[in-house]
PDB file of C-alpha atoms in Angstrom:
ATOM      1  CA  ASN B 750       2.101  -6.407 -30.608  1.00  0.00           C
ATOM      2  CA  ALA B 751      -1.343  -7.373 -29.369  1.00  0.00           C
ATOM      3  CA  GLY B 752      -0.118  -8.405 -25.651  1.00  0.00           C
ATOM      4  CA  VAL B 753      -1.391 -10.940 -23.791  1.00  0.00           C
ATOM      5  CA  MET B 754      -4.711 -12.491 -25.454  1.00  0.00           C
ATOM      6  CA  GLN B 755      -6.916 -13.939 -23.120  1.00  0.00           C
ATOM      7  CA  ASN B 756     -10.722 -15.479 -24.285  1.00  0.00           C
ATOM      8  CA  PRO B 757     -13.275 -15.570 -23.734  1.00  0.00           C
ATOM      9  CA  ARG B 758     -13.323 -12.398 -21.936  1.00  0.00           C
ATOM     10  CA  HIS B 759     -16.817 -13.991 -19.523  1.00  0.00           C
ATOM     11  CA  LEU B 760     -17.398 -17.204 -19.324  1.00  0.00           C
ATOM     12  CA  VAL B 761     -20.614 -19.168 -17.667  1.00  0.00           C
ATOM     13  CA  ARG B 762     -20.849 -22.350 -16.791  1.00  0.00           C
ATOM     14  CA  ARG B 763     -23.091 -24.874 -14.670  1.00  0.00           C
ATOM     15  CA  ARG B 764     -22.129 -26.570 -11.806  1.00  0.00           C
ATOM     16  CA  GLY B 765     -20.466 -29.850 -12.964  1.00  0.00           C
ATOM     17  CA  GLN B 766     -19.514 -28.401 -16.645  1.00  0.00           C
ATOM     18  CA  GLU B 767     -15.888 -27.796 -17.650  1.00  0.00           C
ATOM     19  CA  ALA B 768     -14.212 -24.566 -18.066  1.00  0.00           C
ATOM     20  CA  ARG B 769     -11.433 -23.867 -20.653  1.00  0.00           C
ATOM     21  CA  LEU B 770      -9.583 -20.767 -20.495  1.00  0.00           C
ATOM     22  CA  ARG B 771      -7.420 -19.523 -22.847  1.00  0.00           C
ATOM     23  CA  CYS B 772      -4.147 -17.491 -23.020  1.00  0.00           C
ATOM     24  CA  SER B 773      -1.700 -16.070 -25.978  1.00  0.00           C
ATOM     25  CA  PRO B 774       1.329 -14.765 -24.708  1.00  0.00           C
ATOM     26  CA  MET B 775       3.069 -11.667 -26.285  1.00  0.00           C
ATOM     27  CA  LYS B 776       4.631 -12.276 -29.311  1.00  0.00           C
ATOM     28  CA  GLY B 777       8.878 -13.420 -27.998  1.00  0.00           C
ATOM     29  CA  HIS B 778       7.418 -14.465 -25.104  1.00  0.00           C
ATOM     30  CA  SER B 779       7.893 -18.009 -23.875  1.00  0.00           C
ATOM     31  CA  HIS B 780       6.769 -18.160 -20.354  1.00  0.00           C
ATOM     32  CA  VAL B 781       3.294 -17.989 -19.076  1.00  0.00           C
ATOM     33  CA  TYR B 782       1.658 -17.660 -15.543  1.00  0.00           C
ATOM     34  CA  TRP B 783      -1.625 -18.351 -14.354  1.00  0.00           C
ATOM     35  CA  TYR B 784      -3.378 -16.326 -11.479  1.00  0.00           C
ATOM     36  CA  ARG B 785      -6.602 -16.330  -9.838  1.00  0.00           C
ATOM     37  CA  GLN B 786      -8.423 -13.224  -8.517  1.00  0.00           C
ATOM     38  CA  LEU B 787     -11.304 -13.838  -6.286  1.00  0.00           C
ATOM     39  CA  PRO B 788     -13.509 -11.066  -5.338  1.00  0.00           C
ATOM     40  CA  GLU B 789     -12.318  -8.449  -3.264  1.00  0.00           C
ATOM     41  CA  GLU B 790      -8.852 -10.074  -2.883  1.00  0.00           C
ATOM     42  CA  GLY B 791      -5.281  -9.996  -4.794  1.00  0.00           C
ATOM     43  CA  LEU B 792      -4.430 -12.017  -7.308  1.00  0.00           C
ATOM     44  CA  LYS B 793      -2.690 -15.810  -6.103  1.00  0.00           C
ATOM     45  CA  PHE B 794      -0.162 -17.722  -8.249  1.00  0.00           C
ATOM     46  CA  MET B 795      -1.393 -21.083  -9.983  1.00  0.00           C
ATOM     47  CA  VAL B 796       1.416 -22.479 -12.234  1.00  0.00           C
ATOM     48  CA  TYR B 797       4.064 -21.352 -14.156  1.00  0.00           C
ATOM     49  CA  LEU B 798       4.906 -22.867 -17.637  1.00  0.00           C
ATOM     50  CA  GLN B 799       7.222 -22.753 -20.507  1.00  0.00           C
ATOM     51  CA  LYS B 800       6.675 -24.442 -23.931  1.00  0.00           C
ATOM     52  CA  GLU B 801       5.710 -28.008 -23.352  1.00  0.00           C
ATOM     53  CA  ASN B 802       6.532 -27.851 -19.672  1.00  0.00           C
ATOM     54  CA  ILE B 803       5.239 -27.380 -16.097  1.00  0.00           C
ATOM     55  CA  ILE B 804       7.845 -25.353 -14.144  1.00  0.00           C
ATOM     56  CA  ASP B 805       5.582 -24.852 -10.893  1.00  0.00           C
ATOM     57  CA  GLU B 806       2.071 -25.590  -9.958  1.00  0.00           C
ATOM     58  CA  SER B 807       2.465 -25.131  -6.565  1.00  0.00           C
ATOM     59  CA  GLY B 808      -0.640 -22.727  -6.395  1.00  0.00           C
ATOM     60  CA  MET B 809      -2.869 -25.538  -8.312  1.00  0.00           C
ATOM     61  CA  PRO B 810      -5.623 -27.069  -6.543  1.00  0.00           C
ATOM     62  CA  LYS B 811      -4.813 -31.155  -6.286  1.00  0.00           C
ATOM     63  CA  GLU B 812      -7.955 -32.167  -7.925  1.00  0.00           C
ATOM     64  CA  ARG B 813     -10.067 -30.584 -10.783  1.00  0.00           C
ATOM     65  CA  PHE B 814      -7.269 -27.714 -12.180  1.00  0.00           C
ATOM     66  CA  SER B 815      -4.619 -28.634 -15.325  1.00  0.00           C
ATOM     67  CA  ALA B 816      -2.468 -26.703 -17.148  1.00  0.00           C
ATOM     68  CA  GLU B 817      -0.859 -27.185 -20.462  1.00  0.00           C
ATOM     69  CA  PHE B 818       1.483 -24.788 -23.057  1.00  0.00           C
ATOM     70  CA  PRO B 819       1.997 -27.114 -26.034  1.00  0.00           C
ATOM     71  CA  LYS B 820       4.362 -26.331 -28.707  1.00  0.00           C
ATOM     72  CA  GLU B 821       1.736 -25.011 -30.874  1.00  0.00           C
ATOM     73  CA  GLY B 822      -1.248 -22.882 -29.916  1.00  0.00           C
ATOM     74  CA  PRO B 823      -2.095 -20.979 -26.239  1.00  0.00           C
ATOM     75  CA  SER B 824      -1.832 -21.870 -23.053  1.00  0.00           C
ATOM     76  CA  ILE B 825      -4.831 -23.671 -21.359  1.00  0.00           C
ATOM     77  CA  LEU B 826      -6.195 -23.325 -18.236  1.00  0.00           C
ATOM     78  CA  ARG B 827      -8.910 -26.426 -17.755  1.00  0.00           C
ATOM     79  CA  ILE B 828     -11.046 -26.567 -14.488  1.00  0.00           C
ATOM     80  CA  GLN B 829     -13.244 -29.628 -14.682  1.00  0.00           C
ATOM     81  CA  GLN B 830     -16.589 -30.513 -12.595  1.00  0.00           C
ATOM     82  CA  VAL B 831     -16.679 -26.520 -12.235  1.00  0.00           C
ATOM     83  CA  VAL B 832     -18.199 -25.472  -8.518  1.00  0.00           C
ATOM     84  CA  ARG B 833     -19.576 -22.501  -7.694  1.00  0.00           C
ATOM     85  CA  GLY B 834     -16.129 -21.325  -5.446  1.00  0.00           C
ATOM     86  CA  ASP B 835     -14.167 -21.546  -8.993  1.00  0.00           C
ATOM     87  CA  SER B 836     -16.094 -18.250  -9.944  1.00  0.00           C
ATOM     88  CA  ALA B 837     -13.138 -15.508 -10.146  1.00  0.00           C
ATOM     89  CA  ALA B 838     -11.342 -13.602 -12.548  1.00  0.00           C
ATOM     90  CA  TYR B 839      -8.384 -15.790 -14.471  1.00  0.00           C
ATOM     91  CA  PHE B 840      -5.485 -13.841 -15.234  1.00  0.00           C
ATOM     92  CA  CYS B 841      -2.578 -14.866 -17.709  1.00  0.00           C
ATOM     93  CA  ALA B 842       1.019 -13.417 -17.952  1.00  0.00           C
ATOM     94  CA  SER B 843       3.727 -13.856 -19.908  1.00  0.00           C
ATOM     95  CA  SER B 844       7.554 -12.826 -20.034  1.00  0.00           C
ATOM     96  CA  PRO B 845      10.292 -13.068 -22.123  1.00  0.00           C
ATOM     97  CA  PRO B 846      12.423 -16.050 -22.400  1.00  0.00           C
ATOM     98  CA  ASN B 847      15.822 -13.749 -20.829  1.00  0.00           C
ATOM     99  CA  GLY B 848      14.850 -14.482 -17.351  1.00  0.00           C
ATOM    100  CA  ALA B 849      12.946 -11.918 -16.311  1.00  0.00           C
ATOM    101  CA  GLY B 850      11.352 -13.038 -14.223  1.00  0.00           C
ATOM    102  CA  PRO B 851       8.148 -11.029 -12.475  1.00  0.00           C
ATOM    103  CA  GLY B 852       9.767  -7.552 -13.755  1.00  0.00           C
ATOM    104  CA  GLY B 853       9.306  -8.582 -17.123  1.00  0.00           C
ATOM    105  CA  TYR B 854       5.515  -9.645 -16.592  1.00  0.00           C
ATOM    106  CA  THR B 855       2.714  -8.511 -18.966  1.00  0.00           C
ATOM    107  CA  PHE B 856      -0.592  -9.300 -18.014  1.00  0.00           C
ATOM    108  CA  GLY B 857      -3.691  -9.863 -19.981  1.00  0.00           C
ATOM    109  CA  SER B 858      -7.327  -8.845 -19.414  1.00  0.00           C
ATOM    110  CA  GLY B 859      -8.295 -11.671 -17.782  1.00  0.00           C
ATOM    111  CA  THR B 860     -11.250 -14.176 -18.217  1.00  0.00           C
ATOM    112  CA  ARG B 861     -14.107 -13.710 -16.122  1.00  0.00           C
ATOM    113  CA  LEU B 862     -15.634 -17.190 -14.790  1.00  0.00           C
ATOM    114  CA  THR B 863     -18.930 -17.410 -13.471  1.00  0.00           C
ATOM    115  CA  VAL B 864     -20.461 -20.886 -12.231  1.00  0.00           C
ATOM    116  CA  VAL B 865     -24.416 -21.138 -12.036  1.00  0.00           C
TER     117      VAL B 865
ATOM    118  CA  GLN K 219       5.419 -16.345   5.953  1.00  0.00           C
ATOM    119  CA  GLN K 220       4.106 -16.073   2.305  1.00  0.00           C
ATOM    120  CA  GLN K 221       1.987 -13.196   2.731  1.00  0.00           C
ATOM    121  CA  VAL K 222       1.880  -9.387   2.234  1.00  0.00           C
ATOM    122  CA  LYS K 223      -0.462  -7.413   4.137  1.00  0.00           C
ATOM    123  CA  GLN K 224      -1.710  -4.260   2.354  1.00  0.00           C
ATOM    124  CA  SER K 225      -3.488  -1.710   3.952  1.00  0.00           C
ATOM    125  CA  PRO K 226      -5.859   0.512   3.501  1.00  0.00           C
ATOM    126  CA  GLN K 227      -8.424  -1.570   1.987  1.00  0.00           C
ATOM    127  CA  SER K 228      -9.729   1.688   0.679  1.00  0.00           C
ATOM    128  CA  LEU K 229      -8.775   5.459   0.185  1.00  0.00           C
ATOM    129  CA  ILE K 230     -10.722   8.586  -0.941  1.00  0.00           C
ATOM    130  CA  VAL K 231      -8.191  11.553  -1.695  1.00  0.00           C
ATOM    131  CA  GLN K 232      -9.030  14.788  -2.907  1.00  0.00           C
ATOM    132  CA  LYS K 233      -7.223  15.889  -6.348  1.00  0.00           C
ATOM    133  CA  GLY K 234      -3.865  17.559  -5.785  1.00  0.00           C
ATOM    134  CA  GLY K 235      -3.541  15.407  -2.400  1.00  0.00           C
ATOM    135  CA  ILE K 236      -0.971  12.505  -1.543  1.00  0.00           C
ATOM    136  CA  SER K 237      -2.143   8.827  -1.535  1.00  0.00           C
ATOM    137  CA  ILE K 238      -0.455   6.427   0.449  1.00  0.00           C
ATOM    138  CA  ILE K 239      -0.593   2.489   0.541  1.00  0.00           C
ATOM    139  CA  ASN K 240       1.180   0.792   2.682  1.00  0.00           C
ATOM    140  CA  CYS K 241       2.426  -2.850   2.731  1.00  0.00           C
ATOM    141  CA  ALA K 242       4.124  -5.139   5.163  1.00  0.00           C
ATOM    142  CA  TYR K 243       6.023  -8.558   4.415  1.00  0.00           C
ATOM    143  CA  GLU K 244       7.678 -11.511   6.759  1.00  0.00           C
ATOM    144  CA  ASN K 245       9.507 -13.437   4.300  1.00  0.00           C
ATOM    145  CA  THR K 246      13.366 -12.140   4.085  1.00  0.00           C
ATOM    146  CA  ALA K 247      13.699 -14.266   0.998  1.00  0.00           C
ATOM    147  CA  PHE K 248      11.307 -11.238  -1.150  1.00  0.00           C
ATOM    148  CA  ASP K 249      14.005  -9.376  -2.781  1.00  0.00           C
ATOM    149  CA  TYR K 250      11.916  -7.889  -5.294  1.00  0.00           C
ATOM    150  CA  PHE K 251       8.698  -5.708  -4.681  1.00  0.00           C
ATOM    151  CA  PRO K 252       6.594  -4.228  -7.549  1.00  0.00           C
ATOM    152  CA  TRP K 253       3.055  -1.729  -7.206  1.00  0.00           C
ATOM    153  CA  TYR K 254       0.764  -2.619  -9.680  1.00  0.00           C
ATOM    154  CA  GLN K 255      -2.510  -0.721 -11.089  1.00  0.00           C
ATOM    155  CA  GLN K 256      -5.516  -2.555 -12.132  1.00  0.00           C
ATOM    156  CA  PHE K 257      -8.570  -0.327 -14.198  1.00  0.00           C
ATOM    157  CA  PRO K 258     -12.040  -2.083 -13.629  1.00  0.00           C
ATOM    158  CA  GLY K 259     -12.114  -4.915 -16.272  1.00  0.00           C
ATOM    159  CA  LYS K 260      -8.340  -4.692 -17.170  1.00  0.00           C
ATOM    160  CA  GLY K 261      -5.318  -6.802 -15.899  1.00  0.00           C
ATOM    161  CA  PRO K 262      -2.852  -5.047 -13.771  1.00  0.00           C
ATOM    162  CA  ALA K 263      -0.035  -3.580 -15.016  1.00  0.00           C
ATOM    163  CA  LEU K 264       3.107  -2.736 -13.677  1.00  0.00           C
ATOM    164  CA  LEU K 265       3.383   0.779 -11.991  1.00  0.00           C
ATOM    165  CA  ILE K 266       6.857   1.009  -9.966  1.00  0.00           C
ATOM    166  CA  ALA K 267       9.357  -1.847  -8.452  1.00  0.00           C
ATOM    167  CA  ILE K 268      11.839  -1.615  -5.906  1.00  0.00           C
ATOM    168  CA  ARG K 269      14.540  -4.007  -4.696  1.00  0.00           C
ATOM    169  CA  PRO K 270      15.649  -3.753  -1.125  1.00  0.00           C
ATOM    170  CA  ASP K 271      19.286  -2.379  -2.027  1.00  0.00           C
ATOM    171  CA  VAL K 272      18.097   0.890  -2.394  1.00  0.00           C
ATOM    172  CA  SER K 273      15.380   3.039   0.030  1.00  0.00           C
ATOM    173  CA  GLU K 274      13.421   4.972  -2.197  1.00  0.00           C
ATOM    174  CA  LYS K 275      12.779   4.561  -6.189  1.00  0.00           C
ATOM    175  CA  LYS K 276      10.626   7.317  -7.542  1.00  0.00           C
ATOM    176  CA  GLU K 277       9.174   7.713 -11.277  1.00  0.00           C
ATOM    177  CA  GLY K 278       7.011  10.631 -11.764  1.00  0.00           C
ATOM    178  CA  ARG K 279       4.303  11.390  -9.596  1.00  0.00           C
ATOM    179  CA  PHE K 280       4.866   7.889  -7.794  1.00  0.00           C
ATOM    180  CA  THR K 281       7.455   7.211  -5.246  1.00  0.00           C
ATOM    181  CA  ILE K 282       8.210   3.512  -3.271  1.00  0.00           C
ATOM    182  CA  SER K 283       9.704   4.031   0.100  1.00  0.00           C
ATOM    183  CA  PHE K 284      11.230   0.857   1.621  1.00  0.00           C
ATOM    184  CA  ASN K 285      12.094   0.105   5.000  1.00  0.00           C
ATOM    185  CA  LYS K 286      14.034  -3.271   5.320  1.00  0.00           C
ATOM    186  CA  SER K 287      14.482  -3.350   9.102  1.00  0.00           C
ATOM    187  CA  ALA K 288      11.033  -3.253   9.289  1.00  0.00           C
ATOM    188  CA  LYS K 289       9.992  -5.297   6.271  1.00  0.00           C
ATOM    189  CA  GLN K 290       7.611  -2.580   5.267  1.00  0.00           C
ATOM    190  CA  PHE K 291       7.146  -0.996   1.727  1.00  0.00           C
ATOM    191  CA  SER K 292       4.487   1.690   0.518  1.00  0.00           C
ATOM    192  CA  LEU K 293       3.462   3.926  -2.706  1.00  0.00           C
ATOM    193  CA  HIS K 294       3.163   7.444  -2.501  1.00  0.00           C
ATOM    194  CA  ILE K 295       1.410   9.285  -5.073  1.00  0.00           C
ATOM    195  CA  MET K 296       1.370  13.074  -5.051  1.00  0.00           C
ATOM    196  CA  ASP K 297      -0.650  15.426  -6.388  1.00  0.00           C
ATOM    197  CA  SER K 298      -3.170  12.644  -7.177  1.00  0.00           C
ATOM    198  CA  GLN K 299      -5.257  13.002 -10.042  1.00  0.00           C
ATOM    199  CA  PRO K 300      -9.177  11.513 -11.306  1.00  0.00           C
ATOM    200  CA  GLY K 301      -7.134   9.459 -13.232  1.00  0.00           C
ATOM    201  CA  ASP K 302      -5.611   7.527 -10.720  1.00  0.00           C
ATOM    202  CA  SER K 303      -8.420   6.025  -9.433  1.00  0.00           C
ATOM    203  CA  ALA K 304      -7.712   2.493  -9.816  1.00  0.00           C
ATOM    204  CA  THR K 305      -6.895  -0.555  -7.493  1.00  0.00           C
ATOM    205  CA  TYR K 306      -3.475  -1.004  -6.722  1.00  0.00           C
ATOM    206  CA  PHE K 307      -1.668  -3.831  -5.284  1.00  0.00           C
ATOM    207  CA  CYS K 308       1.436  -4.392  -3.718  1.00  0.00           C
ATOM    208  CA  ALA K 309       3.677  -7.668  -4.727  1.00  0.00           C
ATOM    209  CA  ALA K 310       6.653  -9.546  -3.707  1.00  0.00           C
ATOM    210  CA  SER K 311       8.788 -12.233  -5.176  1.00  0.00           C
ATOM    211  CA  PRO K 312      11.719 -13.995  -4.148  1.00  0.00           C
ATOM    212  CA  ILE K 313      13.450 -13.439  -7.732  1.00  0.00           C
ATOM    213  CA  SER K 314      17.173 -14.806  -6.585  1.00  0.00           C
ATOM    214  CA  TYR K 315      15.292 -18.237  -5.733  1.00  0.00           C
ATOM    215  CA  ASN K 316      14.647 -18.415  -9.159  1.00  0.00           C
ATOM    216  CA  THR K 317      11.191 -18.404  -8.819  1.00  0.00           C
ATOM    217  CA  ASP K 318       9.001 -16.202 -10.980  1.00  0.00           C
ATOM    218  CA  LYS K 319       5.978 -16.018  -9.273  1.00  0.00           C
ATOM    219  CA  LEU K 320       4.273 -13.037  -7.217  1.00  0.00           C
ATOM    220  CA  ILE K 321       2.867 -12.982  -3.970  1.00  0.00           C
ATOM    221  CA  PHE K 322      -0.023 -10.268  -4.298  1.00  0.00           C
ATOM    222  CA  GLY K 323      -1.252  -8.162  -1.421  1.00  0.00           C
ATOM    223  CA  THR K 324      -4.925  -7.871  -0.899  1.00  0.00           C
ATOM    224  CA  GLY K 325      -5.578  -4.344  -2.787  1.00  0.00           C
ATOM    225  CA  THR K 326      -6.381  -0.922  -2.139  1.00  0.00           C
ATOM    226  CA  ARG K 327      -9.284   0.665  -4.223  1.00  0.00           C
ATOM    227  CA  LEU K 328      -8.352   4.560  -4.459  1.00  0.00           C
ATOM    228  CA  GLN K 329     -10.781   6.888  -5.343  1.00  0.00           C
ATOM    229  CA  VAL K 330      -9.473  10.630  -6.192  1.00  0.00           C
ATOM    230  CA  PHE K 331     -12.173  13.207  -6.207  1.00  0.00           C
ATOM    231  CA  PRO K 332     -11.845  16.431  -8.081  1.00  0.00           C
TER     232      PRO K 332
END
């Protein structure tokens, strides 16, 4: 069991480009969560998805950010027209479908996005 | 109301000493309080967690103390070791409200010196 896989580990984008971050949940997990960690800060919830459904996107910025978790393939966090303030570590977590919630979270190692 | 306040920001402890990290919250709907350990370049890993129906939970050298009336909880690391050097985050969640999201504190960077 490879755990939660995130790629790329590091991503550099110029201002105005698009960033795509991928997350493959643990085997058997069907719930995916994205968190953002700014330097010297804690993690901030962004979005909670199940297969083909967005359950809670209350932490997503209103513009430029979107997330999906298709029937097949990894979950994708997409940031359009990146700005310097988007530079952060983005973590994905997954949990099993039995309603374990945060107690069942397993985090990936994150994608560190740098906008230059 | 959604915040979890964590202190201190950084902590230096001698090997064998006790490390204590404190957190406070306002939202009385929170009913799940985990602590996470994060090493550089890694994602957070669950260390220990508590529900508000108990005042203390111990797992090995790690203990959570919970004060429901004061809305505070703390992590105690006994016999601290250099391998414990990491960033520690407290968090809270109102899981009884069918939400799976965690509200994190700002983190404490712990350094344990030999």
